[in-house]
Coordinates of C-alpha atoms in Angstrom, one line a residue:
Chain A
M11 CA 53.5 4.5 -8.1
T12 CA 50.1 4.7 -7.0
E13 CA 50.6 7.9 -4.9
H14 CA 52.4 9.8 -7.7
L15 CA 49.8 8.5 -9.9
K16 CA 47.2 9.4 -7.8
E17 CA 48.6 13.6 -8.5
L18 CA 48.9 12.6 -11.8
F19 CA 45.0 12.2 -12.1
D20 CA 44.4 15.5 -9.7
Q21 CA 46.5 17.4 -12.3
A22 CA 44.7 15.6 -15.7
L23 CA 41.8 16.5 -14.3
D24 CA 43.3 20.1 -14.2
D25 CA 41.0 21.5 -16.9
E26 CA 37.9 20.9 -15.8
P27 CA 35.5 23.9 -17.6
A28 CA 33.3 25.1 -15.0
F29 CA 29.8 23.5 -15.4
A30 CA 26.6 24.9 -14.3
D31 CA 24.9 22.4 -11.9
G32 CA 21.9 24.6 -10.9
D33 CA 19.4 22.3 -12.5
V34 CA 21.5 19.3 -12.5
A35 CA 19.2 18.1 -10.5
A36 CA 15.6 18.7 -12.0
R37 CA 16.9 17.4 -15.1
V38 CA 18.3 14.5 -14.3
M39 CA 14.8 14.2 -12.1
A40 CA 12.7 14.9 -15.6
Q41 CA 14.7 12.0 -17.0
G42 CA 14.5 9.5 -14.4
R43 CA 10.4 10.0 -14.9
S44 CA 10.6 9.3 -18.7
I45 CA 13.3 6.3 -18.2
R46 CA 10.9 5.0 -15.3
R47 CA 7.8 5.2 -17.5
R48 CA 9.6 3.0 -20.2
R49 CA 10.3 0.5 -18.3
R50 CA 7.3 0.2 -17.1
R51 CA 6.2 -0.3 -20.3
R52 CA 8.6 -2.8 -20.8
G53 CA 7.7 -4.5 -17.6
V54 CA 10.8 -4.8 -16.5
V55 CA 10.3 -5.0 -12.0
V56 CA 11.3 -4.4 -8.5
G57 CA 14.7 -6.9 -7.8
G58 CA 17.2 -9.4 -9.3
S59 CA 19.9 -10.8 -8.1
A60 CA 22.3 -7.6 -9.6
A61 CA 20.7 -5.1 -7.9
A62 CA 20.6 -7.7 -4.4
A63 CA 24.5 -7.8 -4.5
L64 CA 24.2 -4.3 -4.2
V65 CA 22.4 -4.0 -1.6
A66 CA 24.6 -3.6 1.3
V67 CA 21.9 -3.0 4.0
V68 CA 22.5 0.8 5.4
V69 CA 24.7 3.0 4.4
G70 CA 24.7 6.0 3.0
L71 CA 21.8 8.1 3.7
N72 CA 24.4 10.5 5.6
L73 CA 26.2 12.0 2.4
G74 CA 27.8 15.2 2.8
A75 CA 25.0 17.9 2.0
A76 CA 22.1 15.5 3.0
P77 CA 20.0 18.0 5.0
A78 CA 21.1 18.0 8.7
D79 CA 18.8 16.4 10.2
P80 CA 17.5 12.8 8.3
P81 CA 14.7 11.4 8.8
P82 CA 13.9 9.2 12.3
V83 CA 15.7 6.9 10.8
A84 CA 14.0 3.7 9.0
V85 CA 16.0 1.8 7.2
P86 CA 15.2 -1.5 8.1
A87 CA 11.8 -1.3 7.0
A88 CA 12.4 0.4 4.0
L89 CA 15.4 -2.1 3.0
A90 CA 12.6 -5.1 4.6
L91 CA 9.9 -3.7 2.7
I92 CA 11.5 -3.4 -1.3
A93 CA 13.7 -6.8 -0.2
Q94 CA 9.8 -8.2 0.5
A95 CA 8.1 -5.8 -2.5
E96 CA 6.6 -8.8 -4.7
P97 CA 8.2 -7.9 -7.9
R98 CA 5.6 -7.9 -10.3
C99 CA 4.7 -4.2 -8.2
A100 CA 6.8 -0.9 -8.4
W101 CA 7.6 0.1 -5.3
Q102 CA 9.0 3.7 -6.4
A103 CA 9.6 7.5 -5.9
G104 CA 7.2 9.6 -7.8
S105 CA 4.3 8.1 -7.9
D106 CA 1.6 9.2 -5.5
D107 CA -1.0 6.2 -6.3
A108 CA 0.0 3.0 -5.0
T109 CA -2.5 -0.1 -5.2
D110 CA -0.9 -1.7 -2.7
V111 CA -0.1 -0.6 1.0
F112 CA 2.2 -1.3 3.7
V113 CA 1.7 0.2 7.2
V114 CA 5.5 -0.8 9.3
L115 CA 5.3 -0.5 12.8
W116 CA 7.7 0.4 14.5
E117 CA 9.7 -2.9 16.7
D118 CA 8.4 -2.2 19.8
V119 CA 4.9 -1.1 19.2
S120 CA 2.1 -2.8 21.9
D121 CA -0.7 -4.8 21.5
G122 CA -3.2 -1.7 22.1
Q123 CA -1.5 0.4 19.7
Q124 CA -1.8 -2.2 17.3
D125 CA -5.3 -3.7 18.2
A126 CA -5.8 0.5 17.9
L127 CA -4.9 0.3 14.0
R128 CA -6.7 -2.7 12.6
D129 CA -10.0 -1.4 14.5
A130 CA -9.4 1.8 12.6
L131 CA -8.2 0.0 8.8
R132 CA -10.9 -1.9 8.9
A133 CA -13.6 0.7 9.5
D134 CA -12.2 2.4 7.0
P135 CA -13.8 2.6 3.6
L136 CA -10.4 3.1 1.5
V137 CA -8.8 0.2 2.7
R138 CA -9.8 -3.0 1.3
D139 CA -8.3 -7.1 1.5
L140 CA -6.6 -5.5 5.2
R141 CA -3.7 -8.8 6.2
F142 CA -1.9 -8.2 8.9
E143 CA 1.9 -9.7 8.2
S144 CA 4.3 -10.5 11.2
R145 CA 8.1 -9.9 11.4
G146 CA 8.7 -14.2 10.8
Q147 CA 5.6 -14.6 7.5
A148 CA 7.9 -11.2 7.2
Y149 CA 11.9 -12.6 7.5
E150 CA 9.8 -16.2 5.5
R151 CA 8.2 -14.7 2.3
F152 CA 11.5 -12.5 1.8
K153 CA 14.0 -15.8 2.5
N154 CA 11.6 -17.4 -0.5
L155 CA 11.4 -14.5 -2.7
W156 CA 15.0 -13.6 -3.0
S157 CA 16.5 -17.8 -2.9
D158 CA 18.2 -16.9 -5.8
S159 CA 20.2 -15.0 -3.9
P160 CA 21.3 -16.1 -0.7
E161 CA 24.3 -13.9 0.4
F162 CA 21.7 -11.4 0.3
V163 CA 19.0 -13.6 2.1
A164 CA 22.4 -13.9 4.7
S165 CA 22.8 -9.9 5.3
V166 CA 19.3 -9.3 6.4
D167 CA 18.8 -10.3 9.9
E168 CA 15.5 -11.3 11.0
S169 CA 15.4 -9.2 13.3
S170 CA 15.1 -6.5 10.7
L171 CA 11.7 -7.1 9.3
P172 CA 9.2 -5.3 10.3
S173 CA 6.1 -5.8 11.2
S174 CA 2.8 -4.9 9.2
F175 CA -0.7 -4.6 7.5
R176 CA -0.6 -4.9 4.4
L177 CA -3.8 -3.8 1.9
K178 CA -5.3 -2.9 -1.0
L179 CA -6.8 1.2 -2.1
V180 CA -10.1 0.9 -3.2
R181 CA -8.6 4.3 -4.6
P182 CA -5.6 3.8 -5.9
S183 CA -5.6 7.8 -6.7
Q184 CA -6.5 7.4 -2.0
F185 CA -2.5 7.0 -1.6
S186 CA -1.7 10.4 -0.4
E187 CA -5.5 10.8 1.6
F188 CA -4.9 7.5 3.2
A189 CA -1.0 7.8 4.2
A190 CA -1.8 11.2 6.1
V191 CA -4.3 10.0 7.8
Y192 CA -1.4 7.6 9.4
A193 CA 1.7 8.1 9.2
G194 CA 1.9 9.8 12.5
R195 CA -0.6 7.2 14.1
P196 CA 1.2 5.6 17.5
G197 CA 3.1 2.6 16.4
V198 CA 3.5 3.9 13.1
Q199 CA 6.7 3.5 11.9
D200 CA 6.0 4.3 7.9
V201 CA 3.5 4.1 5.5
I202 CA 4.9 3.0 2.0
G203 CA 2.6 3.0 -1.3
G204 CA 3.2 0.3 -4.8
V205 CA 1.6 0.1 -7.9
C206 CA 0.8 -3.6 -8.2
P207 CA -0.7 -4.9 -11.6
Chain B
M13 CA 8.1 8.4 3.0
R14 CA 6.7 11.1 0.8
R15 CA 7.3 12.3 -2.4
A16 CA 8.9 15.5 -1.3
S17 CA 11.2 14.8 1.3
R18 CA 12.5 12.0 -0.9
D19 CA 12.9 14.3 -3.9
E20 CA 15.0 16.5 -1.2
E21 CA 16.9 13.7 -0.7
F22 CA 17.6 13.4 -4.4
T23 CA 18.9 16.6 -4.7
A24 CA 20.8 16.4 -2.2
F25 CA 22.4 13.0 -3.2
V26 CA 22.7 15.2 -7.0
V27 CA 24.4 17.9 -5.6
A28 CA 27.0 15.9 -3.7
A29 CA 27.6 13.6 -6.2
T30 CA 28.1 15.1 -8.9
P31 CA 31.6 16.8 -9.3
R32 CA 33.4 14.3 -8.8
L33 CA 31.0 11.1 -10.7
R34 CA 31.7 13.3 -13.9
R35 CA 35.5 13.8 -13.3
T36 CA 35.4 10.3 -12.7
A37 CA 33.3 9.6 -16.3
Y38 CA 35.9 12.0 -17.6
L39 CA 39.1 9.8 -16.7
M40 CA 37.0 6.6 -18.2
C41 CA 36.3 8.9 -21.7
R42 CA 38.9 11.6 -21.7
D43 CA 35.6 14.1 -22.8
W44 CA 34.4 16.1 -21.0
H45 CA 31.2 16.9 -22.9
L46 CA 30.4 13.3 -23.2
A47 CA 31.1 12.6 -18.7
Q48 CA 28.3 15.4 -18.3
D49 CA 26.5 13.3 -20.7
L50 CA 28.1 9.9 -18.9
T51 CA 27.0 11.6 -15.7
Q52 CA 23.1 13.3 -16.6
L53 CA 22.9 9.1 -17.5
T54 CA 23.6 8.0 -14.6
L55 CA 21.6 10.2 -12.1
A56 CA 18.2 9.8 -14.4
R57 CA 19.0 5.9 -14.1
M58 CA 19.1 5.8 -10.1
Y59 CA 16.0 8.1 -10.2
A60 CA 14.1 6.3 -11.8
S61 CA 14.9 4.4 -8.8
W62 CA 15.7 6.1 -6.8
G63 CA 12.2 4.4 -5.1
R64 CA 14.0 1.3 -4.3
I65 CA 17.8 1.8 -3.9
W66 CA 17.4 5.2 -1.9
R67 CA 18.0 4.2 1.3
T68 CA 18.6 0.4 1.4
V69 CA 21.8 0.6 -1.2
D70 CA 25.4 1.9 -1.2
L71 CA 24.8 5.4 -2.9
Q72 CA 28.1 5.5 -3.7
A73 CA 29.0 2.3 -5.1
Y74 CA 25.4 2.2 -6.7
S75 CA 26.4 5.6 -8.9
R76 CA 29.8 3.7 -9.5
R77 CA 28.5 1.3 -10.8
V78 CA 25.3 2.5 -12.8
L79 CA 28.2 4.9 -14.1
M80 CA 30.6 2.4 -15.9
N81 CA 28.1 0.8 -16.9
A82 CA 27.0 4.0 -19.2
V83 CA 30.3 3.4 -19.8
F84 CA 30.5 0.7 -21.1
D85 CA 27.3 0.7 -22.6
Q86 CA 28.2 4.0 -24.7
R87 CA 31.7 2.4 -26.0
K88 CA 29.6 -1.1 -27.3
R89 CA 27.3 2.3 -29.2
R90 CA 30.6 3.7 -30.6
S91 CA 32.7 0.5 -31.8
S92 CA 35.8 1.2 -33.1
A93 CA 35.9 5.1 -33.4
E94 CA 38.5 5.9 -30.5
V95 CA 41.9 5.6 -31.7
V96 CA 45.0 5.5 -29.2
S97 CA 48.2 4.9 -28.6
A98 CA 49.4 6.0 -31.7
D99 CA 51.7 8.3 -30.9
L100 CA 52.7 6.4 -27.3
P101 CA 56.3 5.3 -26.5
D102 CA 57.3 2.4 -28.5
R103 CA 60.7 1.5 -26.1
P104 CA 59.3 0.1 -22.5
G105 CA 60.6 1.5 -20.2
Q106 CA 61.6 4.8 -21.6
P107 CA 60.2 8.0 -20.3
A108 CA 57.1 8.9 -22.9
E109 CA 57.8 12.9 -21.7
T110 CA 59.1 14.2 -18.4
G111 CA 57.8 17.4 -16.7
P112 CA 54.2 19.5 -15.9
E113 CA 53.3 17.3 -19.7
V114 CA 53.0 14.3 -17.7
H115 CA 49.3 13.7 -17.2
V116 CA 48.8 13.8 -20.7
T117 CA 50.6 11.2 -21.0
L118 CA 48.8 9.5 -18.5
M119 CA 45.5 10.1 -19.5
R120 CA 47.0 7.9 -22.9
A121 CA 48.3 5.5 -21.5
L122 CA 45.0 4.8 -19.8
A123 CA 43.1 4.6 -22.8
T124 CA 45.1 2.4 -24.4
L125 CA 44.0 -0.9 -21.1
P126 CA 40.7 -2.4 -21.5
V127 CA 38.0 -0.2 -21.1
R128 CA 37.3 -3.0 -17.6
D129 CA 40.8 -2.6 -16.5
R130 CA 40.3 1.2 -17.0
A131 CA 37.8 1.1 -14.4
I132 CA 39.5 -0.8 -11.8
V133 CA 43.1 1.7 -12.1
V134 CA 40.0 4.6 -11.9
L135 CA 38.1 3.0 -8.8
R136 CA 41.1 2.1 -7.4
H137 CA 43.8 3.9 -7.3
W138 CA 41.9 7.7 -8.0
E139 CA 38.7 7.2 -6.2
D140 CA 40.6 5.2 -2.9
H141 CA 37.8 2.2 -3.7
S142 CA 38.9 -1.2 -1.2
V143 CA 39.5 -3.9 -4.2
E144 CA 36.6 -5.7 -2.3
T145 CA 34.2 -2.4 -2.9
V146 CA 35.7 -2.3 -6.8
A147 CA 34.8 -6.1 -7.2
E148 CA 31.6 -5.6 -6.1
I149 CA 30.6 -2.0 -8.4
L150 CA 31.9 -4.2 -11.3
D151 CA 30.1 -8.1 -10.4
V152 CA 33.7 -9.5 -10.7
S153 CA 35.2 -11.0 -7.8
V154 CA 38.0 -9.9 -5.4
S155 CA 40.7 -12.0 -7.1
V156 CA 39.6 -10.9 -10.9
V157 CA 40.3 -6.7 -9.2
K158 CA 43.4 -7.5 -8.1
M159 CA 45.1 -9.2 -11.0
R160 CA 44.1 -6.6 -14.0
S161 CA 45.1 -3.6 -11.7
M162 CA 48.4 -5.6 -11.4
R163 CA 48.6 -6.3 -14.5
A164 CA 47.7 -2.6 -15.6
L165 CA 49.6 -0.1 -13.5
A166 CA 52.8 -3.0 -14.2
R167 CA 51.5 -1.8 -18.3
L168 CA 51.4 1.8 -17.2
R169 CA 54.2 1.2 -15.9
E170 CA 55.7 0.1 -19.2
L171 CA 54.3 2.6 -21.0
L172 CA 55.3 6.5 -18.7
G173 CA 58.5 4.8 -17.8
E174 CA 60.3 3.2 -14.5
D175 CA 61.1 7.3 -13.7
F176 CA 57.1 7.9 -12.9
A177 CA 57.2 4.6 -11.3
R178 CA 60.1 5.4 -8.9
Q179 CA 58.5 8.7 -8.0

């Protein structure tokens, strides 16, 4: 039955009209931005257990049409950051401003690299409220923030949470400038900004 | 993690995902224009959360979830507008139609199912998602998917006739 059913589905789709999909991405991005603005106005925040149920740790990147060489996979870091991000903050694409920043470190960052980064960040006039978060601390915070979604917590391995420097920018509009300086530094995996109220 | 590369990945996702999402939407609503609107709404909603989801969720499953929610919402808004099943056979077990037109009947038969059962049939038997993934997409338990899927297939078999079922 089910084999045949599939055939019938295919036939039912035979009359599919030709769609001009050329500018779909641009159109939906514009629409998406206005949805985001509305959400922000309503104070809808990142997170929620329904979303958590679908955060299926590490998948999805390798879609057919994705660029042949995806950037060095930062999935655990992105996952970790998003998972443990303050729910009241908007950690999302499309904004070049950030009030709060994670400088995410690689797992094998050396003490020397970490010290050099700390010194540079401390001396940086763009930065205020610098603090370091170890992998253990990050995991603890993650567990607390997501205590209402035990399955999600269980699905994340303790070791997938990176250590990071967390800081606030003096001026949110300086995020691009800040990221450009630190993104390529030794030991740095990613620089991620969010807008917190 | 710059905006440009995120938007590039989103664009690639849109190109890869649009045709299939639209077909799935069509099988749910039988209207290509509505299917197109629902697909764009789905993608727009995903873009609004792209920074959060792009490297963390299973985009295949996530996009189906957003799409199905859009389908369900749209039906709620439009409430009783759809009239179906008027010309379905009265005698279960009799083939409704035979030959090349049988798929029209399939679409009509599908439309008589409760919308969530239809979603299960489409996701499971056209999209080929596992029972577990379907459960995740629709936010119900695996046993609910199995039970409703069985019930829905039985109903289709009844409407379409045993000839169809045996092929």
